[in-house]
Coordinates of C-alpha atoms in Angstrom, one line a residue:
M8 CA 0.0 0.0 0.0
P9 CA 1.2 3.5 -0.6
A10 CA 2.1 5.6 2.4
I11 CA -0.6 8.2 2.9
D12 CA 0.1 11.0 5.3
F13 CA -3.3 11.3 6.8
Y14 CA -2.6 14.3 8.9
S15 CA -1.1 16.5 6.2
F16 CA -4.0 15.4 3.9
S17 CA -6.5 16.5 6.5
D18 CA -4.7 19.9 6.7
V19 CA -5.0 20.3 3.0
I20 CA -8.7 19.5 3.1
H21 CA -9.4 22.0 5.9
N22 CA -7.4 24.8 4.3
S23 CA -8.8 24.5 0.8
T24 CA -11.9 25.5 -1.0
P25 CA -14.8 23.0 -1.4
L26 CA -13.9 22.5 -5.1
L27 CA -10.3 21.6 -4.2
Q28 CA -11.6 19.3 -1.4
F29 CA -13.7 17.5 -4.0
V30 CA -10.8 17.1 -6.3
A31 CA -8.6 15.9 -3.5
V32 CA -11.1 13.3 -2.5
L33 CA -11.5 12.1 -6.0
N34 CA -7.7 11.8 -6.4
T35 CA -7.5 9.8 -3.2
V36 CA -10.3 7.5 -4.2
A37 CA -8.7 7.0 -7.7
A38 CA -5.3 6.2 -6.1
W39 CA -6.8 3.6 -3.8
L40 CA -8.8 2.0 -6.6
S41 CA -5.7 1.9 -8.8
I42 CA -3.9 -0.3 -6.2
P43 CA -5.7 -3.6 -7.0
V44 CA -5.6 -2.8 -10.7
L45 CA -1.8 -2.4 -10.6
A46 CA -1.5 -5.5 -8.5
V47 CA -3.3 -7.6 -11.0
K48 CA -1.3 -6.4 -14.0

């Protein structure tokens, strides 16, 4: 699994606009979803 710095990620969310929060969440979800895909290939 990739090392995700949860605390710095939380700071980014709290200090950003709602749009940036949405993009950050999408990027995180995409990253987690890509893990099994990369593992299978």
